[in-house]
Short mmCIF file of C-alpha atoms and ligand atoms in Angstrom, two decimals:
data_model
loop_
_atom_site.label_atom_id
_atom_site.label_comp_id
_atom_site.label_asym_id
_atom_site.label_seq_id
_atom_site.Cartn_x
_atom_site.Cartn_y
_atom_site.Cartn_z
CA UNK A 163 -16.46 -37.92 7.23
CA UNK A 164 -12.43 -36.76 8.24
CA UNK A 165 -12.39 -34.49 11.32
CA UNK A 166 -8.42 -34.32 10.35
CA UNK A 167 -7.91 -34.73 13.88
CA UNK A 168 -4.25 -36.09 13.20
CA UNK A 169 -1.83 -33.22 13.79
CA UNK A 170 1.36 -33.46 12.36
CA UNK A 171 2.22 -29.60 13.14
CA UNK A 172 -0.01 -28.38 16.44
CA UNK A 173 -0.44 -24.67 16.75
CA UNK A 174 -2.41 -23.61 19.45
CA UNK A 175 -3.32 -20.26 18.07
CA UNK A 176 -6.17 -21.96 15.67
CA UNK A 177 -8.68 -22.00 18.16
CA UNK A 178 -12.24 -21.29 16.36
CA UNK A 179 -15.18 -21.75 17.94
CA UNK A 180 -16.31 -24.68 15.92
CA UNK A 181 -14.63 -27.72 15.92
CA UNK A 182 -13.69 -28.69 11.64
CA UNK A 183 -16.80 -31.69 12.24
CA UNK A 184 -19.26 -28.50 13.09
CA UNK A 185 -17.71 -26.55 9.99
CA UNK A 186 -18.35 -28.99 7.94
CA UNK A 187 -21.53 -30.51 9.22
CA UNK A 188 -22.91 -26.72 9.14
CA UNK A 189 -21.28 -25.91 5.57
CA UNK A 190 -23.09 -29.44 4.37
CA UNK A 191 -26.15 -28.96 5.37
CA UNK A 192 -26.60 -25.03 4.38
CA UNK A 193 -24.76 -24.46 1.27
CA UNK A 194 -24.05 -26.03 -2.28
CA UNK A 195 -20.35 -27.26 -3.13
CA UNK A 196 -19.83 -26.58 -6.80
CA UNK A 197 -19.32 -29.01 -9.35
CA UNK A 198 -20.32 -31.66 -7.39
CA UNK A 199 -22.53 -34.39 -6.32
CA UNK A 200 -23.22 -33.38 -2.49
CA UNK A 201 -23.28 -36.46 -1.44
CA UNK A 202 -19.49 -37.13 -2.59
CA UNK A 203 -18.17 -33.74 -1.51
CA UNK A 204 -15.35 -34.05 1.90
CA UNK A 205 -14.31 -30.74 2.25
CA UNK A 206 -11.23 -29.90 4.42
CA UNK A 207 -12.21 -27.62 7.32
CA UNK A 208 -9.87 -24.61 7.17
CA UNK A 209 -9.37 -22.07 10.29
CA UNK A 210 -6.11 -20.23 9.52
CA UNK A 211 -3.27 -19.67 7.32
CA UNK A 212 0.23 -18.33 6.21
CA UNK A 213 2.91 -18.71 3.68
CA UNK A 214 2.51 -22.00 1.76
CA UNK A 215 0.54 -23.70 4.78
CA UNK A 216 -3.24 -23.95 6.21
CA UNK A 217 -4.25 -25.14 9.16
CA UNK A 218 -7.65 -27.00 10.42
CA UNK A 219 -9.83 -26.38 13.30
CA UNK A 220 -7.26 -29.13 14.96
CA UNK A 221 -4.65 -27.72 14.28
CA UNK A 222 -3.31 -30.37 11.44
CA UNK A 223 -1.46 -28.64 8.90
CA UNK A 224 -2.04 -28.84 5.43
CA UNK A 225 1.01 -27.74 2.25
CA UNK A 226 -1.05 -25.88 0.73
CA UNK A 227 0.57 -26.99 -3.10
CA UNK A 228 -1.69 -25.81 -5.42
CA UNK A 229 -2.28 -22.11 -3.65
CA UNK A 230 -6.12 -22.70 -3.40
CA UNK A 231 -7.53 -22.84 -6.61
CA UNK A 232 -4.19 -21.46 -8.31
CA UNK A 233 -4.75 -17.94 -6.79
CA UNK A 234 -3.18 -17.25 -3.64
CA UNK A 235 0.25 -16.32 -5.46
CA UNK A 236 1.95 -14.51 -3.04
CA UNK A 237 1.02 -16.68 -0.15
CA UNK A 238 -1.51 -16.60 2.50
CA UNK A 239 -1.71 -14.03 5.59
CA UNK A 240 0.21 -11.78 4.49
CA UNK A 241 0.14 -8.84 6.37
CA UNK A 242 0.79 -5.58 4.08
CA UNK A 243 -2.20 -6.41 2.39
CA UNK A 244 -4.13 -7.92 5.65
CA UNK A 245 -2.96 -3.69 6.37
CA UNK A 246 -3.78 -2.37 2.98
CA UNK A 247 -7.57 -3.49 2.89
CA UNK A 248 -8.03 -2.81 6.50
CA UNK A 249 -6.88 1.19 6.06
CA UNK A 250 -9.41 1.30 2.52
CA UNK A 251 -12.28 0.08 4.29
CA UNK A 252 -11.64 2.35 7.40
CA UNK A 253 -11.64 5.46 5.05
CA UNK A 254 -13.70 4.95 2.07
CA UNK A 255 -14.93 0.90 1.99
CA UNK A 256 -17.45 1.78 -1.48
CA UNK A 257 -18.03 3.56 -3.57
CA UNK A 258 -20.20 3.63 -6.52
CA UNK A 259 -19.05 2.67 -10.07
CA UNK A 260 -19.75 6.16 -11.53
CA UNK A 261 -17.64 7.47 -9.45
CA UNK A 262 -13.56 8.11 -9.76
CA UNK A 263 -11.60 7.00 -6.68
CA UNK A 264 -7.68 7.18 -5.77
CA UNK A 265 -7.47 3.74 -5.39
CA UNK A 266 -9.54 2.62 -8.54
CA UNK A 267 -6.80 5.15 -10.63
CA UNK A 268 -3.82 4.13 -9.02
CA UNK A 269 -4.85 0.40 -9.78
CA UNK A 270 -5.67 0.78 -13.48
CA UNK A 271 -2.12 3.23 -13.58
CA UNK A 272 -0.11 -0.08 -12.47
CA UNK A 273 -1.49 -2.65 -14.39
CA UNK A 274 -0.55 -0.37 -17.59
CA UNK A 275 2.87 -0.31 -16.48
CA UNK A 276 3.22 -4.03 -16.07
CA UNK A 277 0.80 -5.48 -18.88
CA UNK A 278 2.31 -5.67 -22.34
CA UNK A 279 2.18 -3.97 -25.11
CA UNK A 280 -0.25 -0.68 -25.36
CA UNK A 281 -3.00 -2.61 -23.09
CA UNK A 282 -4.11 0.72 -21.70
CA UNK A 283 -7.18 0.79 -20.66
CA UNK A 284 -9.03 -1.31 -17.86
CA UNK A 285 -12.24 -2.69 -16.94
CA UNK A 286 -12.74 -3.82 -13.21
CA UNK A 287 -15.22 -7.01 -12.44
CA UNK A 288 -15.79 -9.29 -10.06
CA UNK A 289 -13.77 -12.61 -10.90
CA UNK A 290 -12.77 -14.27 -14.04
CA UNK A 291 -15.97 -15.01 -15.62
CA UNK A 292 -17.36 -11.85 -15.73
CA UNK A 293 -14.10 -10.79 -17.02
CA UNK A 294 -14.10 -12.97 -19.83
CA UNK A 295 -17.76 -11.88 -20.58
CA UNK A 296 -16.95 -8.86 -20.57
CA UNK A 297 -14.28 -9.66 -22.45
CA UNK A 298 -16.71 -10.86 -25.25
CA UNK A 299 -18.55 -7.79 -25.09
CA UNK A 300 -16.05 -5.49 -25.58
CA UNK A 301 -15.20 -7.77 -28.66
CA UNK A 302 -18.29 -7.94 -30.21
CA UNK A 303 -19.41 -4.26 -29.85
CA UNK A 304 -15.11 -3.04 -31.31
CA UNK A 305 -15.48 -5.17 -34.17
CA UNK A 306 -19.18 -6.12 -34.93
CA UNK A 307 -18.77 -8.64 -35.53
CA UNK A 308 -20.33 -11.60 -33.37
CA UNK A 309 -18.78 -14.91 -33.14
CA UNK A 310 -16.10 -16.22 -30.78
CA UNK A 311 -13.68 -19.00 -31.39
CA UNK A 312 -12.21 -21.33 -28.20
CA UNK A 313 -10.64 -24.31 -27.77
CA UNK A 314 -12.36 -27.83 -26.09
CA UNK A 315 -9.42 -28.13 -23.80
CA UNK A 316 -10.67 -24.55 -22.13
CA UNK A 317 -11.99 -23.44 -18.50
CA UNK A 318 -13.10 -20.01 -18.59
CA UNK A 319 -15.82 -19.57 -16.25
CA UNK A 320 -18.94 -20.48 -14.47
CA UNK A 321 -21.09 -17.95 -16.20
CA UNK A 322 -23.67 -18.38 -18.89
CA UNK A 323 -21.11 -16.73 -21.79
CA UNK A 324 -18.18 -18.08 -19.90
CA UNK A 325 -19.50 -22.06 -19.72
CA UNK A 326 -20.35 -21.34 -23.49
CA UNK A 327 -16.31 -20.50 -23.67
CA UNK A 328 -15.24 -23.61 -21.17
CA UNK A 329 -14.57 -26.88 -23.69
CA UNK A 330 -13.94 -29.12 -20.72
CA UNK A 331 -17.18 -31.12 -19.66
CA UNK A 332 -18.33 -28.25 -16.44
CA UNK A 333 -19.74 -26.65 -19.81
CA UNK A 334 -22.36 -30.15 -20.42
CA UNK A 335 -24.63 -28.74 -17.71
CA UNK A 336 -24.96 -25.23 -18.87
CA UNK A 337 -25.82 -26.02 -22.16
CA UNK A 338 -26.64 -24.93 -24.87
CA UNK A 339 -25.42 -21.81 -23.87
CA UNK A 340 -25.40 -18.78 -25.55
CA UNK A 341 -24.88 -18.33 -29.29
CA UNK A 342 -22.32 -18.12 -31.57
CA UNK A 343 -19.49 -20.16 -30.05
CA UNK A 344 -17.71 -22.59 -32.37
CA UNK A 345 -14.47 -24.79 -31.45
CA UNK A 346 -11.28 -23.65 -32.71
CA UNK A 347 -8.25 -27.16 -32.61
CA UNK A 348 -6.62 -27.93 -29.84
CA UNK A 349 -2.83 -28.77 -29.38
CA UNK A 350 -3.15 -31.20 -26.74
CA UNK A 351 -5.07 -34.50 -27.05
CA UNK A 352 -4.47 -36.98 -24.17
CA UNK A 353 -1.12 -38.35 -22.79
CA UNK A 354 -2.03 -40.86 -25.63
CA UNK A 355 -1.64 -38.93 -27.93
CA UNK A 356 -0.26 -36.01 -26.88
CA UNK A 357 1.23 -32.69 -29.03
CA UNK A 358 0.67 -31.92 -32.27
CA UNK A 359 3.08 -29.24 -34.29
CA UNK A 360 2.78 -26.17 -34.38
CA UNK A 361 2.29 -25.56 -38.05
CA UNK A 362 -0.21 -28.45 -37.37
CA UNK A 363 -2.55 -27.47 -35.22
CA UNK A 364 -1.94 -23.77 -37.00
CA UNK A 365 -2.68 -25.06 -40.45
CA UNK A 366 -5.89 -26.75 -38.79
CA UNK A 367 -6.80 -23.30 -36.84
CA UNK A 368 -6.61 -21.80 -39.91
CA UNK A 369 -8.98 -23.89 -41.40
CA UNK A 370 -11.60 -23.76 -39.01
CA UNK A 371 -11.17 -20.25 -39.15
CA UNK A 372 -11.89 -19.87 -43.28
CA UNK A 373 -14.96 -22.13 -42.71
CA UNK A 374 -16.28 -20.51 -40.16
CA UNK A 375 -16.15 -17.26 -42.56
CA UNK A 376 -13.06 -14.57 -41.31
CA UNK A 377 -15.64 -11.56 -41.27
CA UNK A 378 -17.74 -13.01 -38.45
CA UNK A 379 -15.89 -13.38 -36.19
CA UNK A 380 -14.93 -10.74 -33.72
CA UNK A 381 -11.93 -12.89 -31.09
CA UNK A 382 -11.20 -15.94 -30.78
CA UNK A 383 -10.37 -16.18 -27.32
CA UNK A 384 -7.26 -19.28 -25.40
CA UNK A 385 -5.88 -19.30 -21.92
CA UNK A 386 -2.35 -18.44 -23.05
CA UNK A 387 -1.30 -21.65 -20.81
CA UNK A 388 -3.97 -23.78 -20.30
CA UNK A 389 -4.64 -24.54 -16.34
CA UNK A 390 -6.81 -26.82 -14.54
CA UNK A 391 -7.16 -28.92 -17.84
CA UNK A 392 -3.96 -30.13 -18.08
CA UNK A 393 -1.14 -27.09 -17.64
CA UNK A 394 -0.72 -27.41 -21.25
CA UNK A 395 2.30 -24.62 -22.55
CA UNK A 396 1.81 -23.45 -26.45
CA UNK A 397 4.22 -25.16 -27.97
CA UNK A 398 6.84 -22.15 -29.38
CA UNK A 399 5.34 -20.83 -32.72
CA UNK A 400 1.78 -21.12 -31.70
CA UNK A 401 0.82 -18.37 -30.02
CA UNK A 402 3.19 -16.14 -32.32
CA UNK A 403 1.05 -17.68 -35.27
CA UNK A 404 -2.59 -17.28 -34.11
CA UNK A 405 -1.47 -13.63 -33.44
CA UNK A 406 -0.85 -13.97 -37.02
CA UNK A 407 -4.06 -15.36 -38.00
CA UNK A 408 -6.02 -13.52 -36.04
CA UNK A 409 -4.50 -10.05 -37.49
CA UNK A 410 -4.62 -11.50 -41.16
CA UNK A 411 -8.35 -11.68 -40.27
CA UNK A 412 -9.05 -8.29 -38.49
CA UNK A 413 -9.98 -10.95 -35.45
CA UNK A 414 -9.45 -9.83 -31.80
CA UNK A 415 -6.92 -12.05 -29.53
CA UNK A 416 -8.40 -12.35 -26.22
CA UNK A 417 -5.40 -14.01 -23.88
CA UNK A 418 -7.08 -15.45 -20.26
CA UNK A 419 -4.42 -14.78 -17.75
CA UNK A 420 -7.15 -15.47 -15.11
CA UNK A 421 -5.17 -18.42 -14.21
CA UNK A 422 -1.88 -17.95 -15.96
CA UNK A 423 -0.95 -14.31 -14.81
CA UNK A 424 0.91 -12.77 -11.93
CA UNK A 425 3.87 -14.69 -11.31
CA UNK A 426 2.24 -18.20 -11.99
CA UNK A 427 4.28 -19.02 -14.69
CA UNK A 428 7.57 -16.71 -13.64
CA UNK A 429 6.56 -13.46 -15.71
CA UNK A 430 3.94 -10.81 -15.14
CA UNK A 431 1.64 -12.26 -18.02
CA UNK A 432 2.19 -15.92 -19.71
CA UNK A 433 2.48 -14.13 -22.98
CA UNK A 434 5.67 -13.05 -22.30
CA UNK A 435 7.40 -15.51 -22.68
CA UNK A 436 6.56 -15.31 -26.26
CA UNK A 437 6.30 -11.81 -26.50
CA UNK A 438 2.87 -11.87 -27.76
CA UNK A 439 0.69 -9.04 -27.44
CA UNK A 440 -3.07 -9.82 -27.22
CA UNK A 441 -5.80 -7.37 -27.67
CA UNK A 442 -7.39 -7.96 -24.56
CA UNK A 443 -5.96 -9.70 -21.65
CA UNK A 444 -8.18 -10.93 -18.51
CA UNK A 445 -7.38 -11.64 -15.42
CA UNK A 446 -8.28 -12.11 -11.83
CA UNK A 447 -7.00 -14.64 -8.99
CA UNK A 448 -3.47 -13.61 -8.96
CA UNK A 449 -4.74 -9.87 -9.84
CA UNK A 450 -5.44 -9.96 -5.48
CA UNK A 451 -3.57 -12.50 -4.31
CA UNK A 452 -7.16 -13.71 -3.52
CA UNK A 453 -7.30 -11.59 -0.51
CA UNK A 454 -10.61 -9.80 -2.37
CA UNK A 455 -12.68 -10.71 -5.03
CA UNK A 456 -12.11 -9.02 -8.88
CA UNK A 457 -10.67 -9.31 -11.87
CA UNK A 458 -10.37 -7.15 -14.87
CA UNK A 459 -10.60 -7.12 -18.86
CA UNK A 460 -7.21 -4.77 -19.69
CA UNK A 461 -7.31 -4.08 -24.02
CA UNK A 462 -5.42 -1.81 -26.59
CA UNK A 463 -5.45 1.96 -26.53
CA UNK A 464 -7.52 2.07 -29.54
CA UNK A 465 -9.76 -0.33 -28.43
CA UNK A 466 -9.73 1.64 -24.99
CA UNK A 467 -10.51 4.67 -27.45
CA UNK A 468 -13.27 3.16 -29.30
CA UNK A 469 -15.73 3.77 -26.60
CA UNK A 470 -14.98 7.60 -25.89
CA UNK A 471 -17.64 8.27 -28.28
CA UNK A 472 -19.13 4.55 -28.52
CA UNK A 473 -21.45 3.31 -25.54
CA UNK A 474 -19.69 0.92 -23.23
CA UNK A 475 -22.45 -1.47 -22.34
CA UNK A 476 -21.60 -2.81 -19.42
CA UNK A 477 -22.30 -2.11 -15.71
CA UNK A 478 -21.59 -4.22 -12.35
CA UNK A 479 -22.00 -1.94 -8.85
CA UNK A 480 -18.80 -3.48 -7.72
CA UNK A 481 -17.09 -3.02 -10.26
CA UNK A 482 -13.77 -0.77 -9.30
CA UNK A 483 -14.54 -2.09 -5.36
CA UNK A 484 -11.96 -0.07 -3.51
CA UNK A 485 -11.15 -2.94 -0.93
CA UNK A 486 -10.49 -5.47 -3.84
CA UNK A 487 -8.50 -2.36 -5.03
CA UNK A 488 -6.45 -1.65 -2.09
CA UNK A 489 -6.14 -5.29 -1.95
CA UNK A 490 -4.61 -5.05 -5.68
CA UNK A 491 -2.36 -2.56 -5.57
CA UNK A 492 -0.58 -4.28 -2.23
CA UNK A 493 -0.60 -7.44 -3.67
CA UNK A 494 1.31 -6.13 -6.26
CA UNK A 495 3.97 -4.47 -4.71
CA UNK A 496 4.77 -7.45 -2.96
CA UNK A 497 5.02 -9.54 -5.97
CA UNK A 498 7.81 -6.73 -6.55
CA UNK A 499 9.23 -6.00 -3.00
CA UNK A 500 9.52 -9.97 -2.74
CA UNK A 501 10.63 -10.19 -6.47
CA UNK A 502 7.74 -13.55 -6.51
CA UNK A 503 7.81 -13.42 -10.22
CA UNK A 504 11.54 -14.28 -10.04
CA UNK A 505 10.95 -16.81 -7.35
CA UNK A 506 8.57 -18.52 -9.06
CA UNK A 507 11.06 -18.67 -12.55
CA UNK A 508 13.93 -19.67 -10.05
CA UNK A 509 11.92 -22.66 -7.98
CA UNK A 510 10.79 -23.13 -11.49
CA UNK A 511 13.54 -24.31 -12.40
CA UNK A 512 14.08 -26.54 -9.11
CA UNK A 513 10.49 -27.66 -9.49
CA UNK A 514 11.92 -29.12 -13.33
CA UNK A 515 14.48 -30.94 -11.11
CA UNK A 516 12.03 -32.61 -8.98
CA UNK A 517 9.41 -33.66 -11.59
CA UNK A 518 12.12 -34.94 -13.52
CA UNK A 519 13.46 -36.98 -10.52
CA UNK A 520 9.89 -38.50 -10.25
CA UNK A 521 9.42 -39.95 -13.72
CA UNK A 522 12.56 -41.44 -13.75
CA UNK A 523 11.95 -42.85 -10.42
CA UNK A 524 8.23 -44.18 -10.70
CA UNK A 525 7.17 -46.21 -13.51
CA UNK A 526 3.57 -44.72 -12.84
CA UNK A 527 4.98 -40.63 -13.94
CA UNK A 528 3.94 -40.99 -18.04
CA UNK A 529 4.78 -37.39 -18.56
CA UNK A 530 5.16 -34.36 -16.47
CA UNK A 531 4.75 -30.88 -17.30
CA UNK A 532 5.71 -27.28 -15.72
CA UNK A 533 6.46 -23.28 -16.57
CA UNK A 534 7.65 -21.59 -13.35
CA UNK A 535 5.43 -22.65 -10.74
CA UNK A 536 2.90 -24.20 -13.02
CA UNK A 537 3.49 -27.66 -13.00
CA UNK A 538 1.49 -30.97 -13.46
CA UNK A 539 1.56 -34.76 -12.97
CA UNK A 540 0.18 -37.11 -15.43
CA UNK A 541 0.03 -40.68 -14.32
CA UNK A 542 -0.13 -44.25 -16.50
CA UNK A 543 -1.16 -47.51 -15.95
CA UNK A 544 1.44 -48.48 -19.01
CA UNK A 545 4.17 -46.53 -19.90
CA UNK A 546 4.32 -48.43 -23.27
CA UNK A 547 0.44 -48.24 -23.80
CA UNK A 548 0.57 -44.90 -22.23
CA UNK A 549 -2.48 -46.21 -20.65
CA UNK A 550 -3.62 -43.21 -17.78
CA UNK A 551 -4.43 -44.06 -14.88
CA UNK A 552 -7.80 -42.64 -14.92
CA UNK A 553 -10.14 -42.23 -17.89
CA UNK A 554 -11.15 -38.36 -19.39
CA UNK A 555 -13.21 -36.92 -16.69
CA UNK A 556 -13.38 -39.77 -14.47
CA UNK A 557 -11.42 -41.56 -11.74
CA UNK A 558 -9.85 -44.71 -10.82
CA UNK A 559 -9.11 -46.82 -6.99
CA UNK A 560 -5.71 -45.36 -7.81
CA UNK A 561 -6.00 -42.37 -7.79
CA UNK A 562 -8.16 -42.07 -5.07
CA UNK A 563 -6.34 -43.91 -2.68
CA UNK A 564 -3.35 -40.85 -3.73
CA UNK A 565 -6.03 -38.79 -3.20
CA UNK A 566 -6.79 -40.49 0.02
CA UNK A 567 -2.72 -40.53 1.00
CA UNK A 568 -2.15 -36.84 0.29
CA UNK A 569 -4.65 -36.17 2.76
CA UNK A 570 -3.60 -37.90 5.61
CA UNK A 571 -0.04 -36.68 4.76
CA UNK A 572 -0.89 -33.35 5.02
CA UNK A 573 -0.45 -31.88 1.33
CA UNK A 574 -3.26 -30.68 -0.43
CA UNK A 575 -3.42 -30.26 -4.37
CA UNK A 576 -5.92 -30.53 -6.67
CA UNK A 577 -6.26 -34.26 -8.30
CA UNK A 578 -7.93 -34.64 -11.47
CA UNK A 579 -8.77 -37.24 -13.81
CA UNK A 580 -5.52 -39.28 -14.32
CA UNK A 581 -3.54 -35.57 -13.31
CA UNK A 582 -2.44 -33.84 -9.89
CA UNK A 583 -1.05 -30.28 -10.20
CA UNK A 584 1.61 -28.69 -8.59
CA UNK A 585 1.03 -24.82 -8.13
CA UNK A 586 2.52 -23.49 -4.63
CA UNK A 587 2.24 -20.42 -3.64
CA UNK A 588 5.24 -17.99 -5.53
CA UNK A 589 6.54 -17.18 -2.12
CA UNK A 590 7.53 -20.92 -1.31
CA UNK A 591 11.41 -21.45 -0.56
CA UNK A 592 13.87 -24.89 -1.53
CA UNK A 593 13.72 -26.79 1.29
CA UNK A 594 9.67 -26.12 1.33
CA UNK A 595 9.14 -27.38 -2.24
CA UNK A 596 11.13 -30.41 -1.82
CA UNK A 597 9.16 -30.94 1.61
CA UNK A 598 6.13 -30.90 -0.66
CA UNK A 599 7.74 -33.32 -3.24
CA UNK A 600 9.12 -35.76 -0.57
CA UNK A 601 5.97 -36.34 0.67
CA UNK A 602 4.58 -36.85 -3.05
CA UNK A 603 7.34 -39.23 -3.96
CA UNK A 604 6.16 -41.37 -1.04
CA UNK A 605 2.76 -41.20 -2.70
CA UNK A 606 3.44 -42.56 -5.94
CA UNK A 607 4.29 -45.62 -4.16
CA UNK A 608 0.70 -46.51 -4.10
CA UNK A 609 -0.02 -45.78 -8.29
CA UNK A 610 3.29 -47.65 -8.83
CA UNK A 611 1.85 -50.79 -7.68
CA UNK A 612 -1.41 -50.40 -10.55
CA UNK A 613 1.56 -50.36 -13.61
CA UNK A 614 1.38 -53.46 -15.40
C1 PLP B 898 -8.35 -19.58 -17.45
C2 PLP B 898 -9.10 -19.22 -16.23
N1 PLP B 898 -10.33 -18.53 -16.69
C3 PLP B 898 -11.79 -17.93 -16.04
C4 PLP B 898 -11.73 -18.26 -14.95
C5 PLP B 898 -12.95 -17.46 -14.03
O1 PLP B 898 -12.76 -17.26 -13.09
P1 PLP B 898 -13.85 -17.20 -11.67
O2 PLP B 898 -14.00 -18.70 -10.85
O3 PLP B 898 -13.00 -15.76 -10.88
O4 PLP B 898 -14.76 -16.93 -12.27
C6 PLP B 898 -10.88 -19.74 -14.72
C7 PLP B 898 -11.16 -20.22 -13.26
O5 PLP B 898 -10.47 -21.26 -12.92
C8 PLP B 898 -9.61 -19.88 -14.89
O6 PLP B 898 -8.70 -20.74 -14.40
#
């Protein structure tokens, strides 16, 4: 077990009462880590964080090249958000969700301003999964229909309904899941087969809708830009076409922007790239930049109005929690004050150049994608056959060696199957971005040696 004592940058203010190995030992003994057999987990002990960096108790510094779970969008330890949480805690730490509070009202009004089209009414939750659960509920109550379509290459959360919507292998352990979920086609099929055209995927989607029975379908849910399943940017025309198919059949379109929202793609919300207004939009993560947990379902005005005289069947003790609402308002102010959406767009262009450069110089780089500061590298064993460097839902010695190298060199990011992510906080500077890519550049010498 590494205790990360090999220091890159030592910062004495990281002192905690526990050492890194003590933290790891206690957490492993008494807690379960996510999506893992516990014997295989190898956590990094974290003591403090600032900007794009975090530190172990021993002072080893990491570049956070995944914004933790693609959520600390504004960067770590922003004093403006910390102060807003402290002030709210001192004034009103909690009020139950039947009460009205200033922060709840002000946050919803602000979200109505920055979300697309006539999305105007919000239900607050504790995170992404609960937002998707409530989006399903709202779609069913509003349409009087039951079925929900979702894609295989997707993740929508770890609770019963959200995990049933989820198409990736994390779903398997939660099956059979909730009734009424069916699959619509994906537009990407892995590095070997690549992308469908817009026409192909839309025509197969229409066929599935017809076979399922359009009048039985309440909603279709898609990650606008797919996150952990590969930073999959839809081909132009896809979202517009999906919107038109939904309109034709009275089906609601739910955009899951839990990961893609709040500037990650260089727009407030990814749907803005294609000027599509979904009926329901789910968000979490960047909403507070993860300073306090909060999610929300946004809905178009006429859907919100439906619940004026029809019961809204939904509730959570921590709905509209004042500390979370205060954190979200402060985070949104930081996005605006520091023009972080613009920074994501501008540095997304720099990232594009850096990714292309990697692809030119490293034979193991099969392809790269990014939109704003939402990026991925897919590695291959062979550029002609495009055989991935690790199988679907698996790993390989070479990918493991890359994980080890990044860890030793102080670069934290998600390495999954044959891919790794490039998703830094949106406050990153060009120099910091280049610093991270210089580490990646050296790491890829390891994977290049596997190429035949
Ligand atoms: C697109 C998407 N939807 C939903 C979720 C679930 O969010 P949470 O973990 O906050 O429940 C995630 C989490 O990664 C996500 O990426």
